[in-house]
């Protein structure tokens, strides 16, 4: 069973090396690392080239302009050859060096089409954990209020990717939610929850601003639900804030 881990990055050279090291440190798994750079203007490409030169049998990468993170992920899916596909963006870290081996065991025992778990957010400047994002209460019904497991904890079987397809590149920040709606909602695929804190996610990402979290994110989630046949209203999405985050 081989893993393909996709890392999308653009101008995050100060955080990228730690992410790549975290992926390469995963033990007891067959690994492919796919790095998709959005033509960074810092020294990202130098870091990627050095990593590829050191691990030529593991690393595939490209650097080219893109129109957003979901186009980058689709490019990563096109290069991925693994049986299991996951995502770890620049700035994020695995919580320990056995995360992928635990995910592999979960796939082997559950035979589920996808596996998901928990993550936490850390302010890289202070080292303080600011949020814990748990998925233990997730059910497909909660999609209707805009709740789904955290994207960095999601692992897909190759067969699931073939069924669900690519990410919708028209979204700015809710393409991962749309993917969950198509997968667990419209297609009715049932995943396996792994009760493990998988990822130490850096704060300050694409959806970190107040406007992105409260306006863009909710409007895009509403569009994702309605385009997949759900009859929902803007105010129903506010209910998910009771489920999404728990303070550390």
PDB file of C-alpha atoms in Angstrom:
ATOM      1  CA  UNK A   1       0.000   0.000   0.000  1.00  0.00           C
ATOM      2  CA  UNK A   2       1.623   3.212  -1.178  1.00  0.00           C
ATOM      3  CA  UNK A   3       0.938   6.753   0.015  1.00  0.00           C
ATOM      4  CA  UNK A   4       1.005   9.837  -2.177  1.00  0.00           C
ATOM      5  CA  UNK A   5       1.202  13.001  -0.072  1.00  0.00           C
ATOM      6  CA  UNK A   6       0.522  16.236  -1.926  1.00  0.00           C
ATOM      7  CA  UNK A   7       2.098  19.454  -0.678  1.00  0.00           C
ATOM      8  CA  UNK A   8       0.871  22.674  -2.272  1.00  0.00           C
ATOM      9  CA  UNK A   9       2.943  25.781  -1.647  1.00  0.00           C
ATOM     10  CA  UNK A  10       3.530  29.322  -2.817  1.00  0.00           C
ATOM     11  CA  UNK A  11       6.030  31.700  -1.236  1.00  0.00           C
ATOM     12  CA  UNK A  12       6.196  29.825   2.076  1.00  0.00           C
ATOM     13  CA  UNK A  13       9.874  28.953   1.954  1.00  0.00           C
ATOM     14  CA  UNK A  14      10.379  29.735   5.644  1.00  0.00           C
ATOM     15  CA  UNK A  15       7.892  26.978   6.570  1.00  0.00           C
ATOM     16  CA  UNK A  16       8.247  24.512   3.697  1.00  0.00           C
ATOM     17  CA  UNK A  17      11.378  22.643   4.772  1.00  0.00           C
ATOM     18  CA  UNK A  18       9.877  21.605   8.105  1.00  0.00           C
ATOM     19  CA  UNK A  19       6.792  20.267   6.297  1.00  0.00           C
ATOM     20  CA  UNK A  20       8.848  18.221   3.838  1.00  0.00           C
ATOM     21  CA  UNK A  21      11.007  16.877   6.673  1.00  0.00           C
ATOM     22  CA  UNK A  22       7.858  15.902   8.573  1.00  0.00           C
ATOM     23  CA  UNK A  23       6.563  13.919   5.585  1.00  0.00           C
ATOM     24  CA  UNK A  24       9.875  12.215   4.872  1.00  0.00           C
ATOM     25  CA  UNK A  25      10.202  11.253   8.561  1.00  0.00           C
ATOM     26  CA  UNK A  26       7.069   9.072   8.420  1.00  0.00           C
ATOM     27  CA  UNK A  27       8.143   5.517   9.137  1.00  0.00           C
ATOM     28  CA  UNK A  28       7.069   2.050   8.015  1.00  0.00           C
ATOM     29  CA  UNK A  29       5.236   3.223   4.884  1.00  0.00           C
ATOM     30  CA  UNK A  30       5.853   3.269   1.138  1.00  0.00           C
ATOM     31  CA  UNK A  31       5.849   6.963   0.283  1.00  0.00           C
ATOM     32  CA  UNK A  32       5.579   9.285  -2.688  1.00  0.00           C
ATOM     33  CA  UNK A  33       5.884  13.040  -2.084  1.00  0.00           C
ATOM     34  CA  UNK A  34       4.247  15.307  -4.680  1.00  0.00           C
ATOM     35  CA  UNK A  35       5.155  18.995  -4.372  1.00  0.00           C
ATOM     36  CA  UNK A  36       3.133  21.544  -6.337  1.00  0.00           C
ATOM     37  CA  UNK A  37       4.585  25.062  -6.282  1.00  0.00           C
ATOM     38  CA  UNK A  38       2.625  28.010  -7.633  1.00  0.00           C
ATOM     39  CA  UNK A  39       5.732  29.572  -9.170  1.00  0.00           C
ATOM     40  CA  UNK A  40       7.013  31.107  -5.955  1.00  0.00           C
ATOM     41  CA  UNK A  41       9.174  34.215  -6.026  1.00  0.00           C
ATOM     42  CA  UNK A  42      11.156  33.301  -2.887  1.00  0.00           C
ATOM     43  CA  UNK A  43      13.622  30.395  -2.599  1.00  0.00           C
ATOM     44  CA  UNK A  44      10.916  27.713  -2.527  1.00  0.00           C
ATOM     45  CA  UNK A  45      12.144  26.092  -5.747  1.00  0.00           C
ATOM     46  CA  UNK A  46      15.666  25.778  -4.324  1.00  0.00           C
ATOM     47  CA  UNK A  47      14.260  23.903  -1.333  1.00  0.00           C
ATOM     48  CA  UNK A  48      12.144  21.670  -3.548  1.00  0.00           C
ATOM     49  CA  UNK A  49      15.035  20.883  -5.905  1.00  0.00           C
ATOM     50  CA  UNK A  50      17.315  19.992  -3.004  1.00  0.00           C
ATOM     51  CA  UNK A  51      14.670  17.668  -1.570  1.00  0.00           C
ATOM     52  CA  UNK A  52      14.063  16.043  -4.968  1.00  0.00           C
ATOM     53  CA  UNK A  53      17.803  15.567  -5.516  1.00  0.00           C
ATOM     54  CA  UNK A  54      18.147  13.928  -2.097  1.00  0.00           C
ATOM     55  CA  UNK A  55      15.113  11.657  -2.648  1.00  0.00           C
ATOM     56  CA  UNK A  56      14.801  11.141  -6.427  1.00  0.00           C
ATOM     57  CA  UNK A  57      12.768   7.933  -6.130  1.00  0.00           C
ATOM     58  CA  UNK A  58      10.205   9.513  -3.826  1.00  0.00           C
ATOM     59  CA  UNK A  59       9.703  13.118  -4.933  1.00  0.00           C
ATOM     60  CA  UNK A  60       7.782  14.464  -7.923  1.00  0.00           C
ATOM     61  CA  UNK A  61       7.330  18.195  -8.312  1.00  0.00           C
ATOM     62  CA  UNK A  62       6.324  21.011 -10.612  1.00  0.00           C
ATOM     63  CA  UNK A  63       6.484  24.797 -10.370  1.00  0.00           C
ATOM     64  CA  UNK A  64       4.041  26.737 -12.531  1.00  0.00           C
ATOM     65  CA  UNK A  65       1.473  29.518 -12.188  1.00  0.00           C
ATOM     66  CA  UNK A  66      -1.938  28.396 -10.979  1.00  0.00           C
ATOM     67  CA  UNK A  67      -5.313  29.949 -10.270  1.00  0.00           C
ATOM     68  CA  UNK A  68      -5.575  28.739  -6.690  1.00  0.00           C
ATOM     69  CA  UNK A  69      -4.993  25.911  -4.271  1.00  0.00           C
ATOM     70  CA  UNK A  70      -7.548  23.588  -5.861  1.00  0.00           C
ATOM     71  CA  UNK A  71      -5.869  23.718  -9.248  1.00  0.00           C
ATOM     72  CA  UNK A  72      -2.634  22.918  -7.414  1.00  0.00           C
ATOM     73  CA  UNK A  73      -4.285  19.926  -5.735  1.00  0.00           C
ATOM     74  CA  UNK A  74      -5.667  18.691  -9.047  1.00  0.00           C
ATOM     75  CA  UNK A  75      -2.185  18.858 -10.510  1.00  0.00           C
ATOM     76  CA  UNK A  76      -1.010  16.858  -7.533  1.00  0.00           C
ATOM     77  CA  UNK A  77      -3.705  14.244  -8.079  1.00  0.00           C
ATOM     78  CA  UNK A  78      -2.567  13.914 -11.688  1.00  0.00           C
ATOM     79  CA  UNK A  79       0.970  13.091 -10.528  1.00  0.00           C
ATOM     80  CA  UNK A  80      -0.019  10.891  -7.587  1.00  0.00           C
ATOM     81  CA  UNK A  81       0.488   7.164  -8.101  1.00  0.00           C
ATOM     82  CA  UNK A  82      -0.283   5.929  -4.590  1.00  0.00           C
ATOM     83  CA  UNK A  83      -3.057   3.690  -3.319  1.00  0.00           C
ATOM     84  CA  UNK A  84      -3.828   6.272  -0.613  1.00  0.00           C
ATOM     85  CA  UNK A  85      -3.730  10.017  -1.194  1.00  0.00           C
ATOM     86  CA  UNK A  86      -3.361  12.689   1.484  1.00  0.00           C
ATOM     87  CA  UNK A  87      -2.522  16.379   1.705  1.00  0.00           C
ATOM     88  CA  UNK A  88      -0.073  18.283   3.888  1.00  0.00           C
ATOM     89  CA  UNK A  89       0.435  21.902   2.863  1.00  0.00           C
ATOM     90  CA  UNK A  90       3.507  24.017   3.463  1.00  0.00           C
ATOM     91  CA  UNK A  91       3.592  25.119   7.093  1.00  0.00           C
ATOM     92  CA  UNK A  92       1.781  22.064   8.443  1.00  0.00           C
ATOM     93  CA  UNK A  93       3.409  19.167  10.297  1.00  0.00           C
ATOM     94  CA  UNK A  94       2.486  15.623  11.217  1.00  0.00           C
ATOM     95  CA  UNK A  95       1.926  15.259  14.944  1.00  0.00           C
ATOM     96  CA  UNK A  96       4.305  12.302  15.120  1.00  0.00           C
ATOM     97  CA  UNK A  97       6.266  10.016  12.799  1.00  0.00           C
ATOM     98  CA  UNK A  98       3.681   7.194  12.832  1.00  0.00           C
ATOM     99  CA  UNK A  99       0.644   9.058  11.462  1.00  0.00           C
ATOM    100  CA  UNK A 100       0.745   7.436   8.031  1.00  0.00           C
ATOM    101  CA  UNK A 101       1.327   3.959   9.414  1.00  0.00           C
ATOM    102  CA  UNK A 102      -1.727   4.434  11.659  1.00  0.00           C
ATOM    103  CA  UNK A 103      -3.758   5.602   8.657  1.00  0.00           C
ATOM    104  CA  UNK A 104      -2.587   2.564   6.699  1.00  0.00           C
ATOM    105  CA  UNK A 105      -3.694   0.237   9.499  1.00  0.00           C
ATOM    106  CA  UNK A 106      -7.082   1.994   9.585  1.00  0.00           C
ATOM    107  CA  UNK A 107      -7.548   1.385   5.861  1.00  0.00           C
ATOM    108  CA  UNK A 108      -6.526  -2.243   6.186  1.00  0.00           C
ATOM    109  CA  UNK A 109      -8.884  -2.981   9.076  1.00  0.00           C
ATOM    110  CA  UNK A 110     -11.876  -0.865   8.039  1.00  0.00           C
ATOM    111  CA  UNK A 111     -11.755  -1.225   4.242  1.00  0.00           C
ATOM    112  CA  UNK A 112     -13.325   2.238   4.191  1.00  0.00           C
ATOM    113  CA  UNK A 113     -13.147   4.485   1.106  1.00  0.00           C
ATOM    114  CA  UNK A 114     -11.619   7.298   3.166  1.00  0.00           C
ATOM    115  CA  UNK A 115     -10.126   7.869   6.614  1.00  0.00           C
ATOM    116  CA  UNK A 116     -10.180  11.090   8.631  1.00  0.00           C
ATOM    117  CA  UNK A 117      -9.211  12.297  12.104  1.00  0.00           C
ATOM    118  CA  UNK A 118      -8.393  15.358  14.198  1.00  0.00           C
ATOM    119  CA  UNK A 119      -5.919  18.228  13.952  1.00  0.00           C
ATOM    120  CA  UNK A 120      -4.804  21.199  16.015  1.00  0.00           C
ATOM    121  CA  UNK A 121      -3.705  24.730  15.116  1.00  0.00           C
ATOM    122  CA  UNK A 122      -0.470  26.271  16.381  1.00  0.00           C
ATOM    123  CA  UNK A 123       0.779  29.839  16.203  1.00  0.00           C
ATOM    124  CA  UNK A 124       4.312  29.304  14.857  1.00  0.00           C
ATOM    125  CA  UNK A 125       5.557  32.572  16.396  1.00  0.00           C
ATOM    126  CA  UNK A 126       4.461  31.797  19.954  1.00  0.00           C
ATOM    127  CA  UNK A 127       4.225  28.005  19.831  1.00  0.00           C
ATOM    128  CA  UNK A 128       0.771  28.206  21.410  1.00  0.00           C
ATOM    129  CA  UNK A 129      -1.964  25.778  20.397  1.00  0.00           C
ATOM    130  CA  UNK A 130      -4.918  27.993  19.505  1.00  0.00           C
ATOM    131  CA  UNK A 131      -7.575  25.479  18.448  1.00  0.00           C
ATOM    132  CA  UNK A 132      -8.347  21.787  18.418  1.00  0.00           C
ATOM    133  CA  UNK A 133     -10.508  20.567  15.543  1.00  0.00           C
ATOM    134  CA  UNK A 134     -12.130  17.214  16.320  1.00  0.00           C
ATOM    135  CA  UNK A 135     -14.117  15.024  13.951  1.00  0.00           C
ATOM    136  CA  UNK A 136     -15.513  12.416  16.323  1.00  0.00           C
ATOM    137  CA  UNK A 137     -19.057  13.792  16.040  1.00  0.00           C
ATOM    138  CA  UNK A 138     -19.103  14.003  12.253  1.00  0.00           C
ATOM    139  CA  UNK A 139     -22.050  12.496  10.418  1.00  0.00           C
ATOM    140  CA  UNK A 140     -23.112  13.202   6.817  1.00  0.00           C
ATOM    141  CA  UNK A 141     -26.138  15.056   8.213  1.00  0.00           C
ATOM    142  CA  UNK A 142     -23.795  17.717   9.632  1.00  0.00           C
ATOM    143  CA  UNK A 143     -22.777  18.670   6.114  1.00  0.00           C
ATOM    144  CA  UNK A 144     -26.050  20.579   5.973  1.00  0.00           C
ATOM    145  CA  UNK A 145     -24.755  23.061   8.559  1.00  0.00           C
ATOM    146  CA  UNK A 146     -21.362  23.317   6.862  1.00  0.00           C
ATOM    147  CA  UNK A 147     -19.388  20.968   9.109  1.00  0.00           C
ATOM    148  CA  UNK A 148     -16.931  18.393   7.787  1.00  0.00           C
ATOM    149  CA  UNK A 149     -13.674  16.885   9.083  1.00  0.00           C
ATOM    150  CA  UNK A 150     -10.506  18.950   8.615  1.00  0.00           C
ATOM    151  CA  UNK A 151      -8.984  18.616   5.167  1.00  0.00           C
ATOM    152  CA  UNK A 152      -5.400  17.905   6.380  1.00  0.00           C
ATOM    153  CA  UNK A 153      -6.716  14.799   8.171  1.00  0.00           C
ATOM    154  CA  UNK A 154      -8.408  13.349   5.068  1.00  0.00           C
ATOM    155  CA  UNK A 155      -6.968  10.305   3.288  1.00  0.00           C
ATOM    156  CA  UNK A 156      -8.598   8.953   0.154  1.00  0.00           C
ATOM    157  CA  UNK A 157      -8.271   5.573  -1.491  1.00  0.00           C
ATOM    158  CA  UNK A 158      -7.412   5.636  -5.166  1.00  0.00           C
ATOM    159  CA  UNK A 159     -10.840   4.161  -5.921  1.00  0.00           C
ATOM    160  CA  UNK A 160     -12.504   7.023  -4.043  1.00  0.00           C
ATOM    161  CA  UNK A 161     -10.627   9.642  -6.052  1.00  0.00           C
ATOM    162  CA  UNK A 162     -11.724   7.897  -9.235  1.00  0.00           C
ATOM    163  CA  UNK A 163     -15.357   8.023  -8.077  1.00  0.00           C
ATOM    164  CA  UNK A 164     -15.452  11.566  -6.726  1.00  0.00           C
ATOM    165  CA  UNK A 165     -13.164  13.170  -9.289  1.00  0.00           C
ATOM    166  CA  UNK A 166     -11.166  16.372  -9.094  1.00  0.00           C
ATOM    167  CA  UNK A 167     -11.554  19.411  -6.866  1.00  0.00           C
ATOM    168  CA  UNK A 168     -13.787  22.157  -8.215  1.00  0.00           C
ATOM    169  CA  UNK A 169     -11.375  24.958  -9.094  1.00  0.00           C
ATOM    170  CA  UNK A 170     -14.084  27.637  -8.997  1.00  0.00           C
ATOM    171  CA  UNK A 171     -13.885  27.698  -5.204  1.00  0.00           C
ATOM    172  CA  UNK A 172     -11.405  29.881  -3.332  1.00  0.00           C
ATOM    173  CA  UNK A 173     -11.397  28.197   0.087  1.00  0.00           C
ATOM    174  CA  UNK A 174     -14.330  25.754   0.232  1.00  0.00           C
ATOM    175  CA  UNK A 175     -13.326  23.302  -2.483  1.00  0.00           C
ATOM    176  CA  UNK A 176     -12.432  20.748   0.183  1.00  0.00           C
ATOM    177  CA  UNK A 177     -15.898  21.110   1.717  1.00  0.00           C
ATOM    178  CA  UNK A 178     -17.455  20.671  -1.724  1.00  0.00           C
ATOM    179  CA  UNK A 179     -15.385  17.493  -2.086  1.00  0.00           C
ATOM    180  CA  UNK A 180     -16.795  16.143   1.175  1.00  0.00           C
ATOM    181  CA  UNK A 181     -20.344  17.010   0.089  1.00  0.00           C
ATOM    182  CA  UNK A 182     -19.896  15.153  -3.176  1.00  0.00           C
ATOM    183  CA  UNK A 183     -18.197  12.204  -1.485  1.00  0.00           C
ATOM    184  CA  UNK A 184     -20.109  11.674   1.767  1.00  0.00           C
ATOM    185  CA  UNK A 185     -23.324  13.459   0.799  1.00  0.00           C
ATOM    186  CA  UNK A 186     -24.178  12.946  -2.850  1.00  0.00           C
ATOM    187  CA  UNK A 187     -22.369   9.598  -3.309  1.00  0.00           C
ATOM    188  CA  UNK A 188     -23.035   8.411   0.243  1.00  0.00           C
ATOM    189  CA  UNK A 189     -19.532   7.029   0.823  1.00  0.00           C
ATOM    190  CA  UNK A 190     -18.893   6.199   4.474  1.00  0.00           C
ATOM    191  CA  UNK A 191     -15.479   6.946   5.908  1.00  0.00           C
ATOM    192  CA  UNK A 192     -13.652   5.685   8.972  1.00  0.00           C
ATOM    193  CA  UNK A 193     -12.860   8.028  11.868  1.00  0.00           C
ATOM    194  CA  UNK A 194      -9.389   7.517  13.315  1.00  0.00           C
ATOM    195  CA  UNK A 195      -9.253   9.078  16.819  1.00  0.00           C
ATOM    196  CA  UNK A 196      -5.784  10.541  16.384  1.00  0.00           C
ATOM    197  CA  UNK A 197      -4.557  14.141  16.394  1.00  0.00           C
ATOM    198  CA  UNK A 198      -2.871  13.871  13.003  1.00  0.00           C
ATOM    199  CA  UNK A 199      -1.640  17.331  12.070  1.00  0.00           C
ATOM    200  CA  UNK A 200      -0.119  20.382  13.693  1.00  0.00           C
ATOM    201  CA  UNK A 201      -1.506  23.057  11.366  1.00  0.00           C
ATOM    202  CA  UNK A 202       0.015  26.523  11.182  1.00  0.00           C
ATOM    203  CA  UNK A 203      -2.273  29.486  11.762  1.00  0.00           C
ATOM    204  CA  UNK A 204      -2.424  32.229   9.160  1.00  0.00           C
ATOM    205  CA  UNK A 205      -3.396  30.171   6.132  1.00  0.00           C
ATOM    206  CA  UNK A 206      -5.659  30.950   3.187  1.00  0.00           C
ATOM    207  CA  UNK A 207      -8.874  31.061   5.247  1.00  0.00           C
ATOM    208  CA  UNK A 208      -7.459  32.782   8.317  1.00  0.00           C
ATOM    209  CA  UNK A 209      -8.840  36.296   7.820  1.00  0.00           C
ATOM    210  CA  UNK A 210     -12.150  37.256   9.374  1.00  0.00           C
ATOM    211  CA  UNK A 211     -13.641  38.025   5.954  1.00  0.00           C
ATOM    212  CA  UNK A 212     -12.555  34.637   4.591  1.00  0.00           C
ATOM    213  CA  UNK A 213     -13.904  32.733   7.598  1.00  0.00           C
ATOM    214  CA  UNK A 214     -17.229  34.482   8.007  1.00  0.00           C
ATOM    215  CA  UNK A 215     -18.135  35.626   4.500  1.00  0.00           C
ATOM    216  CA  UNK A 216     -16.266  33.852   1.693  1.00  0.00           C
ATOM    217  CA  UNK A 217     -16.245  30.488   3.457  1.00  0.00           C
ATOM    218  CA  UNK A 218     -19.963  30.552   4.301  1.00  0.00           C
ATOM    219  CA  UNK A 219     -21.025  31.769   0.871  1.00  0.00           C
ATOM    220  CA  UNK A 220     -18.961  29.082  -0.835  1.00  0.00           C
ATOM    221  CA  UNK A 221     -20.249  26.372   1.479  1.00  0.00           C
ATOM    222  CA  UNK A 222     -23.790  27.477   0.757  1.00  0.00           C
ATOM    223  CA  UNK A 223     -23.082  27.232  -2.975  1.00  0.00           C
ATOM    224  CA  UNK A 224     -21.496  23.794  -2.564  1.00  0.00           C
ATOM    225  CA  UNK A 225     -24.525  22.463  -0.712  1.00  0.00           C
ATOM    226  CA  UNK A 226     -27.086  23.933  -3.077  1.00  0.00           C
ATOM    227  CA  UNK A 227     -25.228  22.772  -6.177  1.00  0.00           C
ATOM    228  CA  UNK A 228     -25.333  19.230  -4.776  1.00  0.00           C
ATOM    229  CA  UNK A 229     -29.062  19.235  -4.103  1.00  0.00           C
ATOM    230  CA  UNK A 230     -29.281  20.440  -0.491  1.00  0.00           C
ATOM    231  CA  UNK A 231     -32.002  22.918   0.450  1.00  0.00           C
ATOM    232  CA  UNK A 232     -30.228  25.130   2.972  1.00  0.00           C
ATOM    233  CA  UNK A 233     -30.239  28.761   4.047  1.00  0.00           C
ATOM    234  CA  UNK A 234     -27.366  31.070   5.057  1.00  0.00           C
ATOM    235  CA  UNK A 235     -28.275  31.128   8.756  1.00  0.00           C
ATOM    236  CA  UNK A 236     -28.211  27.338   9.047  1.00  0.00           C
ATOM    237  CA  UNK A 237     -24.451  27.391   8.455  1.00  0.00           C
ATOM    238  CA  UNK A 238     -23.880  29.382  11.627  1.00  0.00           C
ATOM    239  CA  UNK A 239     -24.792  26.309  13.687  1.00  0.00           C
ATOM    240  CA  UNK A 240     -21.545  24.598  12.777  1.00  0.00           C
ATOM    241  CA  UNK A 241     -19.539  26.884  15.043  1.00  0.00           C
ATOM    242  CA  UNK A 242     -20.865  24.793  17.932  1.00  0.00           C
ATOM    243  CA  UNK A 243     -19.149  21.765  16.345  1.00  0.00           C
ATOM    244  CA  UNK A 244     -16.049  23.022  14.540  1.00  0.00           C
ATOM    245  CA  UNK A 245     -13.668  24.173  17.206  1.00  0.00           C
ATOM    246  CA  UNK A 246     -12.915  23.406  20.806  1.00  0.00           C
ATOM    247  CA  UNK A 247     -10.555  25.578  22.765  1.00  0.00           C
ATOM    248  CA  UNK A 248      -7.338  24.016  23.965  1.00  0.00           C
TER     249      UNK A 248
END
